[in-house]
PDB file of C-alpha atoms in Angstrom:
ATOM      1  CA  UNK A 229     -19.326 -29.442  68.421  1.00 96.00           C
ATOM      2  CA  UNK A 230     -20.186 -26.715  65.971  1.00 97.00           C
ATOM      3  CA  UNK A 231     -23.723 -25.459  65.249  1.00 97.00           C
ATOM      4  CA  UNK A 232     -25.071 -22.616  63.248  1.00 98.00           C
ATOM      5  CA  UNK A 233     -27.428 -20.153  65.021  1.00 98.00           C
ATOM      6  CA  UNK A 234     -29.807 -18.078  62.879  1.00 98.00           C
ATOM      7  CA  UNK A 235     -31.707 -15.019  63.801  1.00 98.00           C
ATOM      8  CA  UNK A 236     -34.760 -13.733  61.902  1.00 98.00           C
ATOM      9  CA  UNK A 237     -36.617 -10.395  61.520  1.00 97.00           C
ATOM     10  CA  UNK A 238     -36.735  -8.412  64.750  1.00 96.00           C
ATOM     11  CA  UNK A 239     -34.307 -10.658  66.382  1.00 97.00           C
ATOM     12  CA  UNK A 240     -31.730 -10.242  63.570  1.00 97.00           C
ATOM     13  CA  UNK A 241     -32.027  -6.508  64.151  1.00 96.00           C
ATOM     14  CA  UNK A 242     -31.468  -6.840  67.900  1.00 97.00           C
ATOM     15  CA  UNK A 243     -28.571  -9.182  67.394  1.00 97.00           C
ATOM     16  CA  UNK A 244     -26.990  -7.424  64.621  1.00 97.00           C
ATOM     17  CA  UNK A 245     -26.308 -10.615  62.666  1.00 97.00           C
ATOM     18  CA  UNK A 246     -28.395 -12.969  60.599  1.00 98.00           C
ATOM     19  CA  UNK A 247     -26.327 -15.997  61.687  1.00 98.00           C
ATOM     20  CA  UNK A 248     -23.302 -17.044  63.774  1.00 97.00           C
ATOM     21  CA  UNK A 249     -21.420 -20.282  64.404  1.00 97.00           C
ATOM     22  CA  UNK A 250     -20.777 -21.339  67.936  1.00 97.00           C
ATOM     23  CA  UNK A 251     -18.927 -24.223  69.634  1.00 97.00           C
ATOM     24  CA  UNK A 252     -20.756 -26.034  72.258  1.00 96.00           C
ATOM     25  CA  UNK A 253     -19.727 -28.767  74.750  1.00 94.00           C
ATOM     26  CA  UNK A 254     -20.937 -32.357  74.189  1.00 93.00           C
ATOM     27  CA  UNK A 255     -23.722 -33.064  75.183  1.00 94.00           C
ATOM     28  CA  UNK A 256     -25.482 -29.654  74.910  1.00 95.00           C
ATOM     29  CA  UNK A 257     -28.984 -28.459  75.069  1.00 93.00           C
ATOM     30  CA  UNK A 258     -30.641 -25.010  75.232  1.00 93.00           C
ATOM     31  CA  UNK A 259     -29.003 -24.177  78.605  1.00 94.00           C
ATOM     32  CA  UNK A 260     -25.526 -24.624  77.199  1.00 96.00           C
ATOM     33  CA  UNK A 261     -26.368 -22.646  74.043  1.00 97.00           C
ATOM     34  CA  UNK A 262     -27.709 -19.674  75.970  1.00 97.00           C
ATOM     35  CA  UNK A 263     -24.617 -19.806  78.211  1.00 97.00           C
ATOM     36  CA  UNK A 264     -22.429 -19.494  75.108  1.00 97.00           C
ATOM     37  CA  UNK A 265     -24.549 -16.794  73.695  1.00 97.00           C
ATOM     38  CA  UNK A 266     -24.558 -15.004  76.942  1.00 97.00           C
ATOM     39  CA  UNK A 267     -20.779 -14.649  76.746  1.00 97.00           C
ATOM     40  CA  UNK A 268     -21.083 -12.919  73.365  1.00 96.00           C
ATOM     41  CA  UNK A 269     -24.211 -10.896  73.598  1.00 97.00           C
ATOM     42  CA  UNK A 270     -25.510  -8.179  75.996  1.00 97.00           C
ATOM     43  CA  UNK A 271     -28.265  -8.636  78.514  1.00 97.00           C
ATOM     44  CA  UNK A 272     -30.674  -6.817  76.210  1.00 96.00           C
ATOM     45  CA  UNK A 273     -30.008  -9.315  73.319  1.00 97.00           C
ATOM     46  CA  UNK A 274     -30.338 -12.236  75.675  1.00 98.00           C
ATOM     47  CA  UNK A 275     -33.634 -11.032  77.062  1.00 97.00           C
ATOM     48  CA  UNK A 276     -34.926 -10.558  73.514  1.00 97.00           C
ATOM     49  CA  UNK A 277     -33.818 -14.182  72.537  1.00 97.00           C
ATOM     50  CA  UNK A 278     -35.515 -15.699  75.583  1.00 96.00           C
ATOM     51  CA  UNK A 279     -38.882 -13.737  75.226  1.00 95.00           C
ATOM     52  CA  UNK A 280     -41.927 -15.879  75.781  1.00 93.00           C
ATOM     53  CA  UNK A 281     -43.120 -15.555  72.143  1.00 93.00           C
ATOM     54  CA  UNK A 282     -39.873 -16.589  70.649  1.00 95.00           C
ATOM     55  CA  UNK A 283     -39.696 -20.142  69.277  1.00 95.00           C
ATOM     56  CA  UNK A 284     -36.762 -22.311  68.496  1.00 96.00           C
ATOM     57  CA  UNK A 285     -36.379 -24.433  65.351  1.00 96.00           C
ATOM     58  CA  UNK A 286     -33.761 -27.218  64.948  1.00 96.00           C
ATOM     59  CA  UNK A 287     -32.927 -28.071  61.363  1.00 96.00           C
ATOM     60  CA  UNK A 288     -35.955 -26.194  60.185  1.00 96.00           C
ATOM     61  CA  UNK A 289     -38.469 -28.013  62.381  1.00 94.00           C
ATOM     62  CA  UNK A 290     -40.095 -26.325  65.321  1.00 93.00           C
ATOM     63  CA  UNK A 291     -38.449 -27.696  68.495  1.00 90.00           C
ATOM     64  CA  UNK A 292     -40.009 -28.665  71.818  1.00 85.00           C
ATOM     65  CA  UNK A 293     -38.162 -28.659  75.154  1.00 78.00           C
ATOM     66  CA  UNK A 294     -35.957 -30.313  76.332  1.00 80.00           C
ATOM     67  CA  UNK A 295     -33.614 -29.758  73.293  1.00 88.00           C
ATOM     68  CA  UNK A 296     -30.471 -31.694  72.692  1.00 93.00           C
ATOM     69  CA  UNK A 297     -28.213 -30.564  69.923  1.00 95.00           C
ATOM     70  CA  UNK A 298     -25.856 -32.421  67.649  1.00 95.00           C
ATOM     71  CA  UNK A 299     -22.869 -31.385  65.667  1.00 96.00           C
ATOM     72  CA  UNK A 300     -23.857 -29.500  62.477  1.00 96.00           C
ATOM     73  CA  UNK A 301     -27.306 -28.548  63.755  1.00 96.00           C
ATOM     74  CA  UNK A 302     -28.957 -25.493  62.497  1.00 97.00           C
ATOM     75  CA  UNK A 303     -30.693 -23.720  65.278  1.00 97.00           C
ATOM     76  CA  UNK A 304     -32.978 -20.660  64.608  1.00 98.00           C
ATOM     77  CA  UNK A 305     -34.567 -18.150  66.973  1.00 97.00           C
ATOM     78  CA  UNK A 306     -37.982 -17.298  65.532  1.00 97.00           C
ATOM     79  CA  UNK A 307     -39.845 -14.218  66.566  1.00 97.00           C
ATOM     80  CA  UNK A 308     -43.797 -14.324  66.049  1.00 95.00           C
ATOM     81  CA  UNK A 309     -44.669 -15.218  62.562  1.00 95.00           C
ATOM     82  CA  UNK A 310     -47.299 -13.918  60.260  1.00 93.00           C
ATOM     83  CA  UNK A 311     -47.962 -14.513  56.544  1.00 92.00           C
ATOM     84  CA  UNK A 312     -50.634 -13.850  53.986  1.00 90.00           C
TER      85      UNK A 312
ATOM     86  CA  UNK B  14     -54.428 -33.709  45.214  1.00 94.00           C
ATOM     87  CA  UNK B  15     -51.983 -31.640  42.992  1.00 96.00           C
ATOM     88  CA  UNK B  16     -50.205 -29.110  45.319  1.00 98.00           C
ATOM     89  CA  UNK B  17     -47.907 -26.207  44.312  1.00 98.00           C
ATOM     90  CA  UNK B  18     -46.275 -24.020  46.832  1.00 98.00           C
ATOM     91  CA  UNK B  19     -43.926 -21.180  45.636  1.00 98.00           C
ATOM     92  CA  UNK B  20     -42.064 -18.391  47.414  1.00 98.00           C
ATOM     93  CA  UNK B  21     -40.849 -15.747  45.020  1.00 98.00           C
ATOM     94  CA  UNK B  22     -39.765 -12.127  44.728  1.00 98.00           C
ATOM     95  CA  UNK B  23     -41.462 -11.881  41.324  1.00 98.00           C
ATOM     96  CA  UNK B  24     -44.967 -10.659  40.845  1.00 98.00           C
ATOM     97  CA  UNK B  25     -47.981 -13.080  40.581  1.00 98.00           C
ATOM     98  CA  UNK B  26     -49.725 -13.517  37.172  1.00 98.00           C
ATOM     99  CA  UNK B  27     -53.158 -14.711  38.022  1.00 98.00           C
ATOM    100  CA  UNK B  28     -54.202 -15.476  34.388  1.00 98.00           C
ATOM    101  CA  UNK B  29     -51.139 -17.685  34.027  1.00 98.00           C
ATOM    102  CA  UNK B  30     -51.969 -19.666  37.285  1.00 98.00           C
ATOM    103  CA  UNK B  31     -55.472 -20.080  36.142  1.00 97.00           C
ATOM    104  CA  UNK B  32     -54.534 -21.168  32.593  1.00 96.00           C
ATOM    105  CA  UNK B  33     -52.049 -23.642  33.924  1.00 96.00           C
ATOM    106  CA  UNK B  34     -54.768 -25.100  36.195  1.00 96.00           C
ATOM    107  CA  UNK B  35     -57.329 -25.313  33.434  1.00 94.00           C
ATOM    108  CA  UNK B  36     -54.699 -27.066  31.154  1.00 93.00           C
ATOM    109  CA  UNK B  37     -53.943 -29.794  33.920  1.00 93.00           C
ATOM    110  CA  UNK B  38     -57.374 -30.145  35.601  1.00 87.00           C
ATOM    111  CA  UNK B  39     -59.302 -33.363  35.484  1.00 74.00           C
ATOM    112  CA  UNK B  40     -62.916 -33.445  34.325  1.00 80.00           C
ATOM    113  CA  UNK B  41     -64.122 -33.966  37.969  1.00 82.00           C
ATOM    114  CA  UNK B  42     -63.327 -30.294  39.007  1.00 92.00           C
ATOM    115  CA  UNK B  43     -66.527 -28.178  39.222  1.00 95.00           C
ATOM    116  CA  UNK B  44     -65.274 -25.192  41.148  1.00 97.00           C
ATOM    117  CA  UNK B  45     -62.239 -22.994  41.434  1.00 97.00           C
ATOM    118  CA  UNK B  46     -61.878 -20.347  43.987  1.00 98.00           C
ATOM    119  CA  UNK B  47     -58.962 -17.797  44.052  1.00 98.00           C
ATOM    120  CA  UNK B  48     -57.842 -15.196  46.512  1.00 98.00           C
ATOM    121  CA  UNK B  49     -55.338 -12.504  46.020  1.00 98.00           C
ATOM    122  CA  UNK B  50     -54.077 -10.460  48.981  1.00 97.00           C
ATOM    123  CA  UNK B  51     -52.686  -6.972  48.571  1.00 97.00           C
ATOM    124  CA  UNK B  52     -50.500  -4.493  50.515  1.00 96.00           C
ATOM    125  CA  UNK B  53     -53.049  -2.077  52.084  1.00 93.00           C
ATOM    126  CA  UNK B  54     -51.891   1.612  51.811  1.00 93.00           C
ATOM    127  CA  UNK B  55     -53.334   2.501  55.390  1.00 90.00           C
ATOM    128  CA  UNK B  56     -52.905   0.982  58.699  1.00 83.00           C
ATOM    129  CA  UNK B  57     -54.382   2.410  61.874  1.00 79.00           C
ATOM    130  CA  UNK B  58     -54.595   5.985  60.430  1.00 81.00           C
ATOM    131  CA  UNK B  59     -50.943   5.865  59.144  1.00 90.00           C
ATOM    132  CA  UNK B  60     -49.917   5.757  55.548  1.00 95.00           C
ATOM    133  CA  UNK B  61     -48.167   2.466  54.546  1.00 94.00           C
ATOM    134  CA  UNK B  62     -45.380   2.907  52.207  1.00 95.00           C
ATOM    135  CA  UNK B  63     -44.137  -0.561  51.844  1.00 96.00           C
ATOM    136  CA  UNK B  64     -44.055  -4.034  53.412  1.00 97.00           C
ATOM    137  CA  UNK B  65     -40.863  -6.113  53.538  1.00 97.00           C
ATOM    138  CA  UNK B  66     -41.601  -9.828  53.799  1.00 98.00           C
ATOM    139  CA  UNK B  67     -38.885 -12.319  54.999  1.00 98.00           C
ATOM    140  CA  UNK B  68     -38.981 -16.099  55.138  1.00 98.00           C
ATOM    141  CA  UNK B  69     -36.831 -19.066  56.224  1.00 98.00           C
ATOM    142  CA  UNK B  70     -36.108 -21.130  53.013  1.00 98.00           C
ATOM    143  CA  UNK B  71     -37.204 -24.711  53.428  1.00 97.00           C
ATOM    144  CA  UNK B  72     -39.041 -24.136  56.778  1.00 98.00           C
ATOM    145  CA  UNK B  73     -41.414 -21.624  55.248  1.00 98.00           C
ATOM    146  CA  UNK B  74     -42.359 -23.973  52.320  1.00 98.00           C
ATOM    147  CA  UNK B  75     -42.853 -26.847  54.790  1.00 97.00           C
ATOM    148  CA  UNK B  76     -45.120 -24.845  57.009  1.00 97.00           C
ATOM    149  CA  UNK B  77     -47.300 -24.041  53.974  1.00 98.00           C
ATOM    150  CA  UNK B  78     -47.444 -27.698  52.846  1.00 98.00           C
ATOM    151  CA  UNK B  79     -48.501 -28.651  56.453  1.00 97.00           C
ATOM    152  CA  UNK B  80     -51.441 -26.188  56.174  1.00 98.00           C
ATOM    153  CA  UNK B  81     -52.486 -27.540  52.744  1.00 98.00           C
ATOM    154  CA  UNK B  82     -52.400 -30.992  53.993  1.00 98.00           C
ATOM    155  CA  UNK B  83     -54.819 -30.040  56.799  1.00 97.00           C
ATOM    156  CA  UNK B  84     -57.192 -28.487  54.211  1.00 98.00           C
ATOM    157  CA  UNK B  85     -56.844 -31.673  52.067  1.00 98.00           C
ATOM    158  CA  UNK B  86     -57.986 -33.698  55.036  1.00 97.00           C
ATOM    159  CA  UNK B  87     -61.035 -31.526  55.749  1.00 97.00           C
ATOM    160  CA  UNK B  88     -62.314 -31.043  52.186  1.00 97.00           C
ATOM    161  CA  UNK B  89     -62.052 -33.117  48.913  1.00 97.00           C
ATOM    162  CA  UNK B  90     -59.711 -30.815  47.003  1.00 97.00           C
ATOM    163  CA  UNK B  91     -58.164 -31.674  43.626  1.00 97.00           C
ATOM    164  CA  UNK B  92     -55.683 -28.893  43.129  1.00 97.00           C
ATOM    165  CA  UNK B  93     -54.154 -26.190  45.473  1.00 98.00           C
ATOM    166  CA  UNK B  94     -51.674 -23.519  44.399  1.00 98.00           C
ATOM    167  CA  UNK B  95     -50.184 -20.986  46.912  1.00 98.00           C
ATOM    168  CA  UNK B  96     -47.764 -18.385  45.645  1.00 98.00           C
ATOM    169  CA  UNK B  97     -46.398 -15.981  48.401  1.00 98.00           C
ATOM    170  CA  UNK B  98     -44.063 -13.036  47.656  1.00 98.00           C
ATOM    171  CA  UNK B  99     -40.999 -11.901  49.662  1.00 98.00           C
ATOM    172  CA  UNK B 100     -38.872  -8.901  49.610  1.00 98.00           C
ATOM    173  CA  UNK B 101     -39.994  -5.235  49.551  1.00 98.00           C
ATOM    174  CA  UNK B 102     -43.507  -4.644  48.292  1.00 98.00           C
ATOM    175  CA  UNK B 103     -45.084  -1.232  47.768  1.00 97.00           C
ATOM    176  CA  UNK B 104     -48.562  -0.396  48.844  1.00 95.00           C
ATOM    177  CA  UNK B 105     -51.035  -1.942  46.469  1.00 96.00           C
ATOM    178  CA  UNK B 106     -48.808  -4.674  45.273  1.00 98.00           C
ATOM    179  CA  UNK B 107     -49.930  -8.371  45.316  1.00 98.00           C
ATOM    180  CA  UNK B 108     -48.532 -10.451  48.271  1.00 98.00           C
ATOM    181  CA  UNK B 109     -50.233 -13.731  48.124  1.00 98.00           C
ATOM    182  CA  UNK B 110     -52.303 -15.885  45.778  1.00 98.00           C
ATOM    183  CA  UNK B 111     -54.388 -18.876  46.773  1.00 98.00           C
ATOM    184  CA  UNK B 112     -56.152 -21.051  44.236  1.00 98.00           C
ATOM    185  CA  UNK B 113     -58.282 -24.065  45.072  1.00 98.00           C
ATOM    186  CA  UNK B 114     -59.997 -26.420  42.773  1.00 98.00           C
ATOM    187  CA  UNK B 115     -62.532 -28.989  43.889  1.00 97.00           C
ATOM    188  CA  UNK B 116     -65.615 -30.820  42.743  1.00 95.00           C
ATOM    189  CA  UNK B 117     -68.092 -28.382  44.283  1.00 96.00           C
ATOM    190  CA  UNK B 118     -67.947 -24.684  45.329  1.00 97.00           C
ATOM    191  CA  UNK B 119     -68.584 -25.180  49.070  1.00 97.00           C
ATOM    192  CA  UNK B 120     -65.210 -27.015  49.436  1.00 98.00           C
ATOM    193  CA  UNK B 121     -63.428 -24.637  47.229  1.00 98.00           C
ATOM    194  CA  UNK B 122     -64.597 -21.479  49.044  1.00 98.00           C
ATOM    195  CA  UNK B 123     -64.108 -22.955  52.555  1.00 98.00           C
ATOM    196  CA  UNK B 124     -60.708 -24.290  51.829  1.00 98.00           C
ATOM    197  CA  UNK B 125     -59.581 -21.067  50.313  1.00 98.00           C
ATOM    198  CA  UNK B 126     -60.559 -19.212  53.419  1.00 97.00           C
ATOM    199  CA  UNK B 127     -59.092 -21.775  55.617  1.00 97.00           C
ATOM    200  CA  UNK B 128     -55.728 -21.627  53.785  1.00 98.00           C
ATOM    201  CA  UNK B 129     -55.571 -17.804  54.123  1.00 97.00           C
ATOM    202  CA  UNK B 130     -56.547 -17.840  57.766  1.00 96.00           C
ATOM    203  CA  UNK B 131     -53.796 -20.290  58.620  1.00 96.00           C
ATOM    204  CA  UNK B 132     -51.238 -18.524  56.379  1.00 97.00           C
ATOM    205  CA  UNK B 133     -51.762 -15.548  58.646  1.00 95.00           C
ATOM    206  CA  UNK B 134     -50.961 -17.506  61.792  1.00 93.00           C
ATOM    207  CA  UNK B 135     -48.968 -20.530  60.890  1.00 95.00           C
ATOM    208  CA  UNK B 136     -46.837 -19.727  57.851  1.00 97.00           C
ATOM    209  CA  UNK B 137     -43.253 -18.857  58.607  1.00 97.00           C
ATOM    210  CA  UNK B 138     -43.057 -15.316  57.341  1.00 98.00           C
ATOM    211  CA  UNK B 139     -42.160 -12.160  58.982  1.00 97.00           C
ATOM    212  CA  UNK B 140     -43.414  -8.657  57.819  1.00 97.00           C
ATOM    213  CA  UNK B 141     -41.931  -5.285  58.429  1.00 97.00           C
ATOM    214  CA  UNK B 142     -44.123  -2.277  57.770  1.00 95.00           C
ATOM    215  CA  UNK B 143     -42.670   1.081  56.711  1.00 96.00           C
ATOM    216  CA  UNK B 144     -44.751   4.220  57.233  1.00 94.00           C
ATOM    217  CA  UNK B 145     -43.549   7.985  56.899  1.00 94.00           C
ATOM    218  CA  UNK B 146     -42.937   7.786  60.640  1.00 92.00           C
ATOM    219  CA  UNK B 147     -41.421   4.464  61.520  1.00 92.00           C
ATOM    220  CA  UNK B 148     -40.760   0.829  60.522  1.00 94.00           C
ATOM    221  CA  UNK B 149     -42.125  -1.949  62.708  1.00 93.00           C
ATOM    222  CA  UNK B 150     -42.259  -5.766  62.541  1.00 95.00           C
ATOM    223  CA  UNK B 151     -45.888  -6.994  62.435  1.00 91.00           C
ATOM    224  CA  UNK B 152     -47.471  -9.949  64.304  1.00 86.00           C
ATOM    225  CA  UNK B 153     -50.683 -11.662  63.490  1.00 82.00           C
ATOM    226  CA  UNK B 154     -53.564  -9.828  64.966  1.00 85.00           C
ATOM    227  CA  UNK B 155     -55.898 -11.055  67.609  1.00 87.00           C
ATOM    228  CA  UNK B 156     -58.575 -11.162  64.809  1.00 90.00           C
ATOM    229  CA  UNK B 157     -56.344 -13.483  62.771  1.00 90.00           C
ATOM    230  CA  UNK B 158     -55.717 -15.726  65.689  1.00 89.00           C
ATOM    231  CA  UNK B 159     -59.395 -15.975  66.461  1.00 91.00           C
ATOM    232  CA  UNK B 160     -60.324 -16.678  62.645  1.00 91.00           C
ATOM    233  CA  UNK B 161     -57.746 -19.601  62.692  1.00 91.00           C
ATOM    234  CA  UNK B 162     -59.054 -20.929  65.995  1.00 90.00           C
ATOM    235  CA  UNK B 163     -62.636 -20.935  64.692  1.00 92.00           C
ATOM    236  CA  UNK B 164     -61.720 -23.652  62.212  1.00 92.00           C
ATOM    237  CA  UNK B 165     -61.101 -25.865  65.153  1.00 88.00           C
ATOM    238  CA  UNK B 166     -64.803 -26.346  65.629  1.00 78.00           C
ATOM    239  CA  UNK B 167     -66.624 -28.602  63.102  1.00 69.00           C
ATOM    240  CA  UNK B 168     -67.851 -27.055  59.871  1.00 62.00           C
ATOM    241  CA  UNK B 169     -70.744 -28.208  57.892  1.00 59.00           C
ATOM    242  CA  UNK B 170     -69.041 -27.992  54.549  1.00 62.00           C
ATOM    243  CA  UNK B 171     -66.436 -30.570  55.659  1.00 64.00           C
ATOM    244  CA  UNK B 172     -66.360 -33.906  53.909  1.00 57.00           C
ATOM    245  CA  UNK B 173     -66.839 -36.012  57.101  1.00 47.00           C
TER     246      UNK B 173
END
């Protein structure tokens, strides 16, 4: 299945792209996604994506583990937020 | 409760927001509280040149609506407007506008502060600060987190 993966703010800077499309096996969760990303990105990038303060959203909703992805999902890696 | 949440690059025109509220407000409203947040020109002894604000279209609006719904459950509010700017803003520019209308001032003041406190910690935005020496992504401060947490204890101005 195909999913879109988005990177915001500091994570976009580290990754060097705002979004990528990836193919995942079925079924797939966060472990499968990280495995696919790990083939594409350096250890530095992977460490940044897995930092403790990074949250994941699925289709624009904050996700809680364990994650299970579906074809066409939009996954985003969100570094710490602040508005106002 | 009438709610308007807008994310925009354009500047905020406070008089227009106030006029629009007065034109649509019911007779029961007795208090209007507004807050405007600006880009500071100093941060920790360094000059701030600009702030670049980024959002996640769709998710950001939803995160703000969730904050407004929480405020609406705590106080009897009639009208809430939140306008948040994105893009590159120079020092002294307006970032955020919060306008709350209620029957009485206690609810309007408290809800306005509550909304700002939670915009700092729960609204989906990212800010990159540029000084003459560096650019860096900001996180909500320990003070922001503690202000938002303080609302989790009961408040005497609440409706219940």
